[in-house]
Coordinates of C-alpha atoms and ligand atoms in Angstrom, one line a residue:
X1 CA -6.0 -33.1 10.0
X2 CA -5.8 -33.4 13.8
X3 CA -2.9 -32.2 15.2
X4 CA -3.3 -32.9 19.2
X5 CA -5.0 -36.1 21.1
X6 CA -7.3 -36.8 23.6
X7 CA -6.1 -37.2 27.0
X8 CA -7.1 -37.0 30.9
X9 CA -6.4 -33.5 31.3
X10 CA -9.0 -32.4 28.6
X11 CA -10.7 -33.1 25.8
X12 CA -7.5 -32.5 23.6
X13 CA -3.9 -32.5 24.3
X14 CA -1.6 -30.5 22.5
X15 CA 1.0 -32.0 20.8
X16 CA 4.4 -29.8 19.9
X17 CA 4.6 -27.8 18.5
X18 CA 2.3 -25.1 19.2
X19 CA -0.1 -24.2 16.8
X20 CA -1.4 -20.9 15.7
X21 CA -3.9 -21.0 13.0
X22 CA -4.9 -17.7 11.0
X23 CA -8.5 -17.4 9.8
X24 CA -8.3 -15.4 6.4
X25 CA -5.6 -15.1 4.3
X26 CA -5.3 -11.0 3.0
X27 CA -3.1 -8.7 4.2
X28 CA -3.4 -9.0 7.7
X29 CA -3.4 -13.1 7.6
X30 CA -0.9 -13.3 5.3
X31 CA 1.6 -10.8 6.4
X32 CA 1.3 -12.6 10.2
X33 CA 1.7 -15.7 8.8
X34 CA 5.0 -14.4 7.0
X35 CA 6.2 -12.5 9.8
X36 CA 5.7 -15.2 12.2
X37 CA 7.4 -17.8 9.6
X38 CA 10.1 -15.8 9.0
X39 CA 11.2 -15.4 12.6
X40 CA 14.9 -16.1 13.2
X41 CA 14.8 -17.4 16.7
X42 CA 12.5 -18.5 19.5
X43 CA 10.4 -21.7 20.0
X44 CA 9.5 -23.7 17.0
X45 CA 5.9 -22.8 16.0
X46 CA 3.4 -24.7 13.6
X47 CA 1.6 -21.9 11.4
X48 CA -1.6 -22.7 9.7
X49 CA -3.1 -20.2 7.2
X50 CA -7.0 -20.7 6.7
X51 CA -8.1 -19.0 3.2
X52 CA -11.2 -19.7 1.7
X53 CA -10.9 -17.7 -1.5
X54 CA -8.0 -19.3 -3.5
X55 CA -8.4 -16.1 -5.7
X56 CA -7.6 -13.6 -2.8
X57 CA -4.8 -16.2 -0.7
X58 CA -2.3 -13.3 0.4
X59 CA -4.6 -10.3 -1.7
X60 CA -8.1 -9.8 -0.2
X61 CA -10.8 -8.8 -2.3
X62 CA -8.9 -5.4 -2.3
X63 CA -5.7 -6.7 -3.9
X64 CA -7.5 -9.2 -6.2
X65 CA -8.3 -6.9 -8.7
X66 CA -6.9 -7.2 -12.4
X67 CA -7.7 -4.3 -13.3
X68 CA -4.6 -1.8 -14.0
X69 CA -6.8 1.6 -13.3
X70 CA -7.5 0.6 -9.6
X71 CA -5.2 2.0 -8.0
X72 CA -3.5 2.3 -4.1
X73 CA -4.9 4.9 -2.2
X74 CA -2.3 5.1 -0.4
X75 CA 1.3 6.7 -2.2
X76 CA 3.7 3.4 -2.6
X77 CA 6.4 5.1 0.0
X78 CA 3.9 4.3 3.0
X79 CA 2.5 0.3 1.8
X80 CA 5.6 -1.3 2.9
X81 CA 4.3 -4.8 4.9
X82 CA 6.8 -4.2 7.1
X83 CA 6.9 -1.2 9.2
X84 CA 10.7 -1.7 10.0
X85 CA 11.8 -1.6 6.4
X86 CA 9.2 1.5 5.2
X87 CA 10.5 1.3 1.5
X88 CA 10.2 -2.3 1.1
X89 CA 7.3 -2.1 -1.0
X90 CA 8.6 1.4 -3.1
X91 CA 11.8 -0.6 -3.7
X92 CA 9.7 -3.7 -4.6
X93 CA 7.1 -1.9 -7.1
X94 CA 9.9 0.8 -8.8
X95 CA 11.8 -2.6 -9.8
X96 CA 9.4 -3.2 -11.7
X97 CA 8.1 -0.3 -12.9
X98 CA 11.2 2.6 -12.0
X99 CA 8.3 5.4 -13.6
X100 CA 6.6 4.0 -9.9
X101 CA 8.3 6.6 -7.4
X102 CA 7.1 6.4 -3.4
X103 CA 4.7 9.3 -4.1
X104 CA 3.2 7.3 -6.5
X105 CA -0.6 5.5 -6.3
X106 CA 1.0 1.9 -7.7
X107 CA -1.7 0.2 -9.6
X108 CA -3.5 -2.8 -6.4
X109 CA -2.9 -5.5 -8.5
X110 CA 0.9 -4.9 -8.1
X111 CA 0.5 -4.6 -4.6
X112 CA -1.6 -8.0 -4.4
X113 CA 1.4 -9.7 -6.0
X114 CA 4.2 -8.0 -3.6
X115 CA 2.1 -9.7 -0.7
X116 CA 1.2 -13.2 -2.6
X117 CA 5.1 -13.0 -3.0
X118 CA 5.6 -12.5 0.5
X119 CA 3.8 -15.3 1.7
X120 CA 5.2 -17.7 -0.9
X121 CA 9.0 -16.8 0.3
X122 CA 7.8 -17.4 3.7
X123 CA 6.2 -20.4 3.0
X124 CA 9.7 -21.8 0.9
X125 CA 12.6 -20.2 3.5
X126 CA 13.5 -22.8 5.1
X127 CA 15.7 -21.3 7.7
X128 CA 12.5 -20.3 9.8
X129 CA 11.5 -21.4 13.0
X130 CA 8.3 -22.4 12.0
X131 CA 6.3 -24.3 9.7
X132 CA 3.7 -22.9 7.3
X133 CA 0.8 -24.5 6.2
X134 CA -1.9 -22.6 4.1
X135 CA -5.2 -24.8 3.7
X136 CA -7.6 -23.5 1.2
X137 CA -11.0 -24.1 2.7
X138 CA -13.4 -22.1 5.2
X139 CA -12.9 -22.1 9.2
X140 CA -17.2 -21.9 9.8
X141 CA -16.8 -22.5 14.1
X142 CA -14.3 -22.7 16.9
X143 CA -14.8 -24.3 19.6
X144 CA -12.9 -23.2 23.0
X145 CA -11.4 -25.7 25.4
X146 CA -10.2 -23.6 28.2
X147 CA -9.1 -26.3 30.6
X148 CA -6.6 -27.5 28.1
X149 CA -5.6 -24.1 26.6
X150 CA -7.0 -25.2 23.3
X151 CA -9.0 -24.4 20.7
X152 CA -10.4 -26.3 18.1
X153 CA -11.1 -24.8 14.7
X154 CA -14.1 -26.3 12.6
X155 CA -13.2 -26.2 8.5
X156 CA -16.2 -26.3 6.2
X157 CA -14.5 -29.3 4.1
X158 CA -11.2 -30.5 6.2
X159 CA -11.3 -32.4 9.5
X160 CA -10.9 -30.2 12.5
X161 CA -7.8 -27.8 13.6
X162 CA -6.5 -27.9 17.1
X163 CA -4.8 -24.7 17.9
X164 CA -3.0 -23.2 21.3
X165 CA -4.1 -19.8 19.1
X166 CA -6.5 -18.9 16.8
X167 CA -6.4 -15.0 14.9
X168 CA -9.3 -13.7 13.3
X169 CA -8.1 -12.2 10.6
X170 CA -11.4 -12.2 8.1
X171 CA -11.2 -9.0 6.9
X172 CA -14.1 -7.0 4.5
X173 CA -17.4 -8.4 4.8
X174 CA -19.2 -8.1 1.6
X175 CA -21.7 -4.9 1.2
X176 CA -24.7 -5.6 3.3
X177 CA -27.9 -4.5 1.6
X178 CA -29.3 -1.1 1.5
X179 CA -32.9 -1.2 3.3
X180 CA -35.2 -1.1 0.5
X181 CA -32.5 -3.8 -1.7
X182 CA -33.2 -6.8 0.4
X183 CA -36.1 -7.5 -1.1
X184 CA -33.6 -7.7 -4.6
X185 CA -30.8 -9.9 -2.8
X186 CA -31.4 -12.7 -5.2
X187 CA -32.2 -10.9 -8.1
X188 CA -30.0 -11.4 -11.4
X189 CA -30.1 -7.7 -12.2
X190 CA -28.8 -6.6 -8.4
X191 CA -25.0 -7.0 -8.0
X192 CA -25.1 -7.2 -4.5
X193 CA -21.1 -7.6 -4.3
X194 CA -19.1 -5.7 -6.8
X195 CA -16.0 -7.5 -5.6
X196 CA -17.1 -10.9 -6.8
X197 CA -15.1 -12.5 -9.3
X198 CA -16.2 -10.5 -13.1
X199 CA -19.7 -9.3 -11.9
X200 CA -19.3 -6.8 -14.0
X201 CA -19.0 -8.6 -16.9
X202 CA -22.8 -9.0 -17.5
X203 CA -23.6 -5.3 -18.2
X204 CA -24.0 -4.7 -21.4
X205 CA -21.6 -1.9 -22.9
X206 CA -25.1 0.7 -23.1
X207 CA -27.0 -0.3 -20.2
X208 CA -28.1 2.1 -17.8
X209 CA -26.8 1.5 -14.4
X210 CA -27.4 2.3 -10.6
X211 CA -24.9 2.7 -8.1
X212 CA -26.0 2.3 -4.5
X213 CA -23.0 4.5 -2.7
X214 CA -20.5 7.8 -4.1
X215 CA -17.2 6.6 -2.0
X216 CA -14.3 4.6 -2.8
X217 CA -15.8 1.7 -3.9
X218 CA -18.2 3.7 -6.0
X219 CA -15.1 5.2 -8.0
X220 CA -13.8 2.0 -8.7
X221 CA -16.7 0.6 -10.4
X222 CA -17.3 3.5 -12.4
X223 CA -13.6 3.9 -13.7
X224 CA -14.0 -0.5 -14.1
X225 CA -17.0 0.0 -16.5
X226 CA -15.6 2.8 -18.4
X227 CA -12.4 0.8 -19.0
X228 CA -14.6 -2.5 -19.7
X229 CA -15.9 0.0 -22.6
X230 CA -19.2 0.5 -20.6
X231 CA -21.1 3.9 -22.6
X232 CA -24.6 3.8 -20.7
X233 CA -25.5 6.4 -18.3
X234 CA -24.0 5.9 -14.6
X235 CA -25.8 6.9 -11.5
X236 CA -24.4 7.4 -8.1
X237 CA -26.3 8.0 -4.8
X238 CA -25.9 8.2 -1.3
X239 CA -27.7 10.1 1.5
X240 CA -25.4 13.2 1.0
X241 CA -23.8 12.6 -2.7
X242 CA -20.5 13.1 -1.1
X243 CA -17.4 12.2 -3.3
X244 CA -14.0 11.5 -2.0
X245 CA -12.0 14.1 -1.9
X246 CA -8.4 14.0 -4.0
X247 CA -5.2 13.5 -3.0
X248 CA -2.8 16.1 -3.8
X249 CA -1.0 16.1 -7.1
X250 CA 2.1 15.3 -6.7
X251 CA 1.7 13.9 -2.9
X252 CA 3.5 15.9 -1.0
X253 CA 5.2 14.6 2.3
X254 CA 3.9 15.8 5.8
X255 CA 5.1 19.0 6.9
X256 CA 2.5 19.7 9.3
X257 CA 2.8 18.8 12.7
X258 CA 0.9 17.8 15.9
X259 CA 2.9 17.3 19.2
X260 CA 1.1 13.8 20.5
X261 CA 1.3 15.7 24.2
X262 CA -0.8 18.5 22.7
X263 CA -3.2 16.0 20.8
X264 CA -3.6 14.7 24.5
X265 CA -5.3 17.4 25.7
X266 CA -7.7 17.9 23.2
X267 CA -11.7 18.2 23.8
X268 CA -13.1 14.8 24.5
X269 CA -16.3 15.7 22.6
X270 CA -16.9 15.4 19.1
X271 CA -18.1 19.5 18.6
X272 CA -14.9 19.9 20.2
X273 CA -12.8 17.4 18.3
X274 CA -14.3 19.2 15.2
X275 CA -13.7 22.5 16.4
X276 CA -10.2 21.9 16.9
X277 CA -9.3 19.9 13.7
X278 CA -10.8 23.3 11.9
X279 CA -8.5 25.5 13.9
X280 CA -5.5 23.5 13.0
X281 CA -6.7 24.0 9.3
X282 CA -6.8 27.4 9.2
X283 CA -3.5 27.2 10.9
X284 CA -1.8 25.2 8.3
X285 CA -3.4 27.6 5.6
X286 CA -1.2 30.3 7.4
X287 CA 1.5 28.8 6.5
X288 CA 0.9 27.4 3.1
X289 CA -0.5 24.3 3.7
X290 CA -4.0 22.5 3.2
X291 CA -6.2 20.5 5.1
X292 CA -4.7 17.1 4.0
X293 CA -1.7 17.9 5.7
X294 CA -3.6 18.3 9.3
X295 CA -5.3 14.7 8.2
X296 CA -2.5 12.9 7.5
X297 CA -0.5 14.9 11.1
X298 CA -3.4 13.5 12.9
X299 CA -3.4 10.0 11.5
X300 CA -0.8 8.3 14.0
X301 CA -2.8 9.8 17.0
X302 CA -6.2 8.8 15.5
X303 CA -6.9 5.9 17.5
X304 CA -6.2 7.3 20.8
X305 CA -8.4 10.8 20.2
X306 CA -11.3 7.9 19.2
X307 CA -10.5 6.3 22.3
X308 CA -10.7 9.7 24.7
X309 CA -14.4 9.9 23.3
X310 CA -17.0 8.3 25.6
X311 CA -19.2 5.4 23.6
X312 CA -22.1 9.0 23.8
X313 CA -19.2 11.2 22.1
X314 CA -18.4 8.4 19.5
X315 CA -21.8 7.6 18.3
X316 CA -22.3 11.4 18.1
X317 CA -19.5 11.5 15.8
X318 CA -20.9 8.5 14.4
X319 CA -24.0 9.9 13.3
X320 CA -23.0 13.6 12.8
X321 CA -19.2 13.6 11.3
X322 CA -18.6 10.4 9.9
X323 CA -19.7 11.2 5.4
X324 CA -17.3 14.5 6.8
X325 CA -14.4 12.2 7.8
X326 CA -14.9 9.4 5.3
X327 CA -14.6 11.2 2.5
X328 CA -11.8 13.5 3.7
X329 CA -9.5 10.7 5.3
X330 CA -10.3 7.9 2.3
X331 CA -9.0 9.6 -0.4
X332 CA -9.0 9.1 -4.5
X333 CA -5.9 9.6 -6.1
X334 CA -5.5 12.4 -8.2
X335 CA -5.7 10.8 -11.3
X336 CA -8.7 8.8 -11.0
X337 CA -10.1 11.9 -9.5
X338 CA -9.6 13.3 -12.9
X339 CA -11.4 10.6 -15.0
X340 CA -14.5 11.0 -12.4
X341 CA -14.7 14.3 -13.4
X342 CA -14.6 13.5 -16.7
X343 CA -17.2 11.4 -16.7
X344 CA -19.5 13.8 -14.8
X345 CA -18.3 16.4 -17.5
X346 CA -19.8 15.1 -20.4
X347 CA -22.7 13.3 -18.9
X348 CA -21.6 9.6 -18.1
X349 CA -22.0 9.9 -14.2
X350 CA -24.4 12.0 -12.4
X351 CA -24.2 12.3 -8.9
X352 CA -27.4 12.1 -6.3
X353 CA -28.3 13.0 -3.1
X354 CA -31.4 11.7 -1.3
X355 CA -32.9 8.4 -0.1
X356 CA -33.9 5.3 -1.3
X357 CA -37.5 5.1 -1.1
X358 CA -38.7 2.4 -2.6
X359 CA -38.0 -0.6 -5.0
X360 CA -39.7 -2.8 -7.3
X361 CA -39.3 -4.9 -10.9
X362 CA -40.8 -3.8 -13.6
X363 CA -40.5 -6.2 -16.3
X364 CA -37.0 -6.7 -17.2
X365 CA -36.0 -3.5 -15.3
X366 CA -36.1 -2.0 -11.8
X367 CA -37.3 0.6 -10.4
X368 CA -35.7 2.7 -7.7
X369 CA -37.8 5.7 -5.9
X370 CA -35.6 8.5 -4.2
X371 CA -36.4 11.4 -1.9
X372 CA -33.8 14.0 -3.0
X373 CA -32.1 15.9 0.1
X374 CA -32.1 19.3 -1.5
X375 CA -36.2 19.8 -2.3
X376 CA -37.4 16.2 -0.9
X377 CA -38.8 16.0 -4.4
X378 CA -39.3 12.8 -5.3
X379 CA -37.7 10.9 -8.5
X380 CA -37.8 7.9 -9.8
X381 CA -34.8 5.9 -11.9
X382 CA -35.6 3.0 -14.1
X383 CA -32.6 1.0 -14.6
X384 CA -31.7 -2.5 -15.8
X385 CA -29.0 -2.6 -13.4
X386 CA -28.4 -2.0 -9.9
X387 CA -24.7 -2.3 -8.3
X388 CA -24.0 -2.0 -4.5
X389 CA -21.3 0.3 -3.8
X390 CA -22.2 0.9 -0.5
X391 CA -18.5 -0.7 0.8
X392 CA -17.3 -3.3 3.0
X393 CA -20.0 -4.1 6.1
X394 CA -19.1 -3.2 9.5
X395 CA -22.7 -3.7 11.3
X396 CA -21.6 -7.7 12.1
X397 CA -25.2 -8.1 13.0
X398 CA -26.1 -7.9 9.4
X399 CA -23.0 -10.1 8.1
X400 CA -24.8 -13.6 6.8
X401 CA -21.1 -15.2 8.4
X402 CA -21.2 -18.8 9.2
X403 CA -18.4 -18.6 11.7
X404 CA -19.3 -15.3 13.0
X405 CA -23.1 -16.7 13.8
X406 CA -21.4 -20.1 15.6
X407 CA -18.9 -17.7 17.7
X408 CA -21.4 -15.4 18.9
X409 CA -24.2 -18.4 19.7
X410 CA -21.0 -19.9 22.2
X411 CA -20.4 -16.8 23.5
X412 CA -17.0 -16.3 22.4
X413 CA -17.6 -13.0 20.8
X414 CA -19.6 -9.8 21.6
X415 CA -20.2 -7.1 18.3
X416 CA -19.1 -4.0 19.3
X417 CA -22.0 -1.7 20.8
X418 CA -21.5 1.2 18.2
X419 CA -21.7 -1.6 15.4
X420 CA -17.9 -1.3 14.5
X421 CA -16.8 -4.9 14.5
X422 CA -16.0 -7.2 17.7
X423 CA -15.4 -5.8 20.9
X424 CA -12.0 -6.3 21.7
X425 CA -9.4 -5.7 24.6
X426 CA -6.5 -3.3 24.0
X427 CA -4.1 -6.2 22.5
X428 CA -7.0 -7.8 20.0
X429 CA -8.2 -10.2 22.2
X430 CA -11.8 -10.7 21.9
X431 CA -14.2 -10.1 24.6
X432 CA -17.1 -12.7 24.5
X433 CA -20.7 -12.7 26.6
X434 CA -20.5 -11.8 29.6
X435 CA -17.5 -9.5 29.3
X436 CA -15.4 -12.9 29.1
X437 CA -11.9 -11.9 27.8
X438 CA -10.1 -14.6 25.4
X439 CA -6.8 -16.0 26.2
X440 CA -6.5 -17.4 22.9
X441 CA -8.8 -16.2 20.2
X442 CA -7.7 -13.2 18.7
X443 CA -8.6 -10.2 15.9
X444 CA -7.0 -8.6 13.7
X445 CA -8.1 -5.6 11.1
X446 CA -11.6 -4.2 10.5
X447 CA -12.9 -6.4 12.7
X448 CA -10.8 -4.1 15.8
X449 CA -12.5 -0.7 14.6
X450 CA -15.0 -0.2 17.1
X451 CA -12.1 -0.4 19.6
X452 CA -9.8 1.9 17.3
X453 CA -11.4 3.7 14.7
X454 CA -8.5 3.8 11.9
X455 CA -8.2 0.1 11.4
X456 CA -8.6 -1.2 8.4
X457 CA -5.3 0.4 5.9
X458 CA -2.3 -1.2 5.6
X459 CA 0.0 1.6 7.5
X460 CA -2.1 1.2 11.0
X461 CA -2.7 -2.5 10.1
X462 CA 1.0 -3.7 9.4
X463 CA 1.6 -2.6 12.9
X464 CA -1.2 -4.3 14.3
X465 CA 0.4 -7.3 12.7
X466 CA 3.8 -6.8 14.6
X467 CA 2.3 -6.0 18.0
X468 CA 0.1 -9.3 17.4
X469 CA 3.4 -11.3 16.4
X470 CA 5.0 -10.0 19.4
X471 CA 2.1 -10.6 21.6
X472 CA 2.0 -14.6 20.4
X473 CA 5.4 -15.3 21.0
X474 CA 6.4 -13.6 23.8
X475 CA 4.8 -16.5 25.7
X476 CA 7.4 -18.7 24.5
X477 CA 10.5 -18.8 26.5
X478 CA 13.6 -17.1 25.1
X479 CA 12.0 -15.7 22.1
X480 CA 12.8 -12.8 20.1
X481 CA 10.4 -11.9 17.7
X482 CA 13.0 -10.8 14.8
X483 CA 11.2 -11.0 11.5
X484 CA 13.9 -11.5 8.6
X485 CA 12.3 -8.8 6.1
X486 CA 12.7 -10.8 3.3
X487 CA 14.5 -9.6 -0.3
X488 CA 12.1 -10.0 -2.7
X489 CA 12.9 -11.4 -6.4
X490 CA 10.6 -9.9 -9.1
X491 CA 8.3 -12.4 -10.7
X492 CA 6.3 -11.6 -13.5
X493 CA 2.4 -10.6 -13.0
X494 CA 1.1 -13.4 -14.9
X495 CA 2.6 -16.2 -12.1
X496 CA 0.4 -15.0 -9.7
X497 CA -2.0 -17.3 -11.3
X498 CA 0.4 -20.3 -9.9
X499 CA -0.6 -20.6 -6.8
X500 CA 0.4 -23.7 -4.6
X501 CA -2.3 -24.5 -2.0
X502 CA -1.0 -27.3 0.1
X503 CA -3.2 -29.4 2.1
X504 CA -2.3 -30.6 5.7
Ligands
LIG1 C1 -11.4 -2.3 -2.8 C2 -10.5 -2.0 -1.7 C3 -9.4 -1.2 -1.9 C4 -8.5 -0.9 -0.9 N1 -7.4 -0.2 -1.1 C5 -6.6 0.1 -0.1 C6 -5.3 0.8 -0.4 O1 -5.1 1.2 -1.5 N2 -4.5 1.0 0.7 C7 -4.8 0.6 1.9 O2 -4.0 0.8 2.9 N3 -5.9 -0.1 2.2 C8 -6.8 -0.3 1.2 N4 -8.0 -1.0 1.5 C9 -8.2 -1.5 2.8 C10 -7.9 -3.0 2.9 O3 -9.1 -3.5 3.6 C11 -6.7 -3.3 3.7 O4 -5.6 -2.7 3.1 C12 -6.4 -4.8 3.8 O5 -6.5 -5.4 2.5 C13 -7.3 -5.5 4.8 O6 -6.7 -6.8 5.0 P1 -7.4 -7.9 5.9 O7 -6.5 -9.1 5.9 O8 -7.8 -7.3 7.2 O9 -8.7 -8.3 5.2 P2 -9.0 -8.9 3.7 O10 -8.0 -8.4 2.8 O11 -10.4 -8.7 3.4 O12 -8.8 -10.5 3.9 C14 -9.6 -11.3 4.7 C15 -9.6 -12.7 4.0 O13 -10.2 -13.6 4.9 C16 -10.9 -14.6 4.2 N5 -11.9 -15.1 5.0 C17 -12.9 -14.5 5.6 N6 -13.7 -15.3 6.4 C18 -13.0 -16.5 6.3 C19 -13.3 -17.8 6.9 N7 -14.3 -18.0 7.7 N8 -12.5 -18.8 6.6 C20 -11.4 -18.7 5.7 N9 -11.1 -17.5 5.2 C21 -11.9 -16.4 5.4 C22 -11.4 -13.8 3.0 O14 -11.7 -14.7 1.9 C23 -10.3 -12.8 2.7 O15 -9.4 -13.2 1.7 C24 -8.8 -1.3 0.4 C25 -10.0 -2.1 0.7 C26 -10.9 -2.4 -0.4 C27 -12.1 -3.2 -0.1

């Protein structure tokens, strides 16, 4: 589908209305797409939705899941898609279960069908100001027109997009692989993404596996196989053999507070950053509170401390902080901290810290050498499978991304210097070679954390969303940006499944 023409002025003319076309369809995609669609006034806008994963249209690979023990990390009370209406999604989720309450971690499949429902109200409401298209296919270039304010979006199996806007909203890269694994990237035995579609359905319910990674991802595999009836012996390593710390049980609302002027004028080092975070701790301890509650204080004003840093102060904290800040900020809910405990309890999971030496196949097994961090003994692990928990990729430079590899070849994008994503201006515009700011491509999510640190959960993303929304139509003449929050009936889990993809 072409929607523009050739004329004198440039290569391509566009023809009304405007276009805006989202690359990726999770959260972020999805819940732009919606908002935008769902606008009440302003100029008439064509919205195109680019998914490539029929599977994850409006859920991501996080959302996706079918699997009622994975769990929200985030209490139901703050997942709302639309910051304006907080306890949309509480409202949403205790409808359909009322044991779900706001302080409750709703199971993510739920959540993946609030935001699949979202997207299908927007795409049905026909009092919008806007159409909504959702192609299922994959955008793999773009190709920038800057004389006629176009750009033109390359699908891998649909003719070409022509767009005034184009939002990058492609989300969590699969894992990349752990030095010593490359070598493995091909092999049968190495699940190289754990988020693929039943790649754990191959292990058989007493093989010995190997997890590459002890965060998040890391506790949802192991809680996957035990409920998959998985018995063998589970390991988990990572440099430190950090876990994620719990949240409280029951969640408690914030009752700690930072005054953003105060947060202003704190150290622009990392040392110092550190220094102060542990005074407000022992603070809150004085008056009954714990360490969460200085996290969670600190959250809105995250992105600005990151900021304050120099790129020097950030890679410091990079390199020095970051397990620390990980596994304090990303936390497990309390119950599934309980079942990891469990495990480690009678033996099922036994947590390592070192580095991967070494790997190699032996016979129908592999073999993994590790340097343990507390006596740099070494050990070795003989497994006959090996699963890569190590998370979502941020290092763009060792993404194998079609699209990615075409934008940064024309110079349209730049990967952020501390290996965080794109860089990007303050708005989500990319910055391309040469320093060369976009008028017209733009990013959304992980993709934005080199410039922002905290940007890849849905309470900083939904508002990344809005301010992106605004940004795109306050261009057009007149326009107010009022998204209707829509009233949500309750469909049952199974029509998920249904899924409508409807082709230009
Ligand atoms: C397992 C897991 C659990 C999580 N749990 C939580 C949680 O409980 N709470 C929370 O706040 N956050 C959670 N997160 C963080 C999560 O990343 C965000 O909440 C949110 O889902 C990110 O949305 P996104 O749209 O940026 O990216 P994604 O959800 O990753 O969506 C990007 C989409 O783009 C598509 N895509 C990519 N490239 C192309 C292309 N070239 N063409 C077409 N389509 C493309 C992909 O197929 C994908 O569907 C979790 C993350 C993971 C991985």
């Amino acid at each position: 589908m072409i929607i523009g023409a050739r004329d004198s002025t440039g290569p391509f003319h566009l023809t009304e209305p405007r276009t805006i076309a989202i690359l990726g369809g999770g959260f972020c995609g999805a819940t732009l797409a919606a908002r935008l669609a769902l606008r009440d006034a302003g100029q008439l806008l064509r919205i195109v939705l680019v998914e490539r994963s029929k599977r994850q249209l409006a859920t991501g690979p996080a959302y996706a899941t079918a699997n009622p023990n994975h769990l929200l990390n985030v209490p139901a009370g703050r997942m709302s898609a639309w910051p304006e209406e907080p306890d949309h999604f509480a409202n949403w989720v205790r409808a359909i279960d009322p044991a779900l309450r706001p302080d409750s971690f709703a199971p993510r499949r739920l959540y993946g069908q609030y935001l699949w429902e979202i997207l299908r109200q927007a795409k049905s409401l026909d009092r919008s100001r806007s159409t909504l298209t959702i192609v299922e296919d994959e955008a793999i270039d773009i190709r920038s027109t800057p004389r006629s304010g176009a750009a033109v979006v390359h699908l891998r199996d649909s003719p070409p997009l022509i767009a005034s806007d184009v939002v990058l909203a492609l989300g969590n890269f699969p894992p990349s692989h752990p030095p010593p694994f490359d070598s493995l990237s091909s092999d049968q035995a190495y699940i190289s993404d754990p988020w693929k579609n039943q790649a754990l359905n191959r292990i058989g319910p007493n093989e010995e596996v190997l997890l590459l990674g002890t965060g998040l991802t890391m506790v949802d595999i192991a809680i996957a196989l035990q409920s998959q009836g998985h018995q063998g012996k589970v390991t988990a390593v990572s440099r430190r053999g950090l876990l994620p710390q719990s949240h409280r049980s029951p969640v408690k609302p914030p009752e700690y507070r930072l005054s953003p002027a105060e947060v202003s004028r704190w150290p622009r080092s990392a040392v110092g950053l550190l220094r102060r975070v542990r005074f407000e701790i022992i603070q809150a301890a004085a008056t009954g509170e714990d360490w969460r509650a200085v996290l969670n204080a600190l959250r809105p004003g995250t992105s600005n401390l990151w900021r304050s840093l120099d790129s020097d102060e950030q890679a410091r904290f990079l390199r020095h902080l970051r397990p620390w800040w990980d596994t304090h900020r990303h936390r497990m809910p309390a119950s599934q901290a309980q079942i990891i405990r469990q495990m480690r309890a009678n033996g099922r999971l036994q947590l390592l810290a070192g580095r991967l030496q070494s790997v190699r196949r032996v016979g129908s097994e592999t073999e993994v050498q590790l340097r343990l961090r507390t006596d740099a003994a070494k050990t070795t692990i003989r497994v006959p499978w090996i699963i890569n928990c190590t998370g979502p990729a941020h290092d763009l430079s060792r993404v194998d991304d079609e699209l990615l590899r075409n934008l940064r070849r024309r110079g349209l994008i730049e990967f952020d210097p501390l290996r965080l994503g794109l860089t990007c201006a303050h708005d989500g515009a990319v910055i391309g070679a040469g320093g060369r700011l976009s008028k017209h491509i733009w990013a959304l999510g992980s993709l934005r954390c080199g410039q922002l640190w905290e940007s890849t959960a849905v309470p900083e993303l939904r508002i990344q969303v809005k301010e992106l929304a605004q940004r795109l139509t306050a261009s057009s003449i007149g326009t107010i940006t009022n998204a209707v929050v829509p009233d949500l009936r309750i469909v049952p889990v199974e029509s998920i499944s249904a899924r409508e993809v409807a082709q230009p």
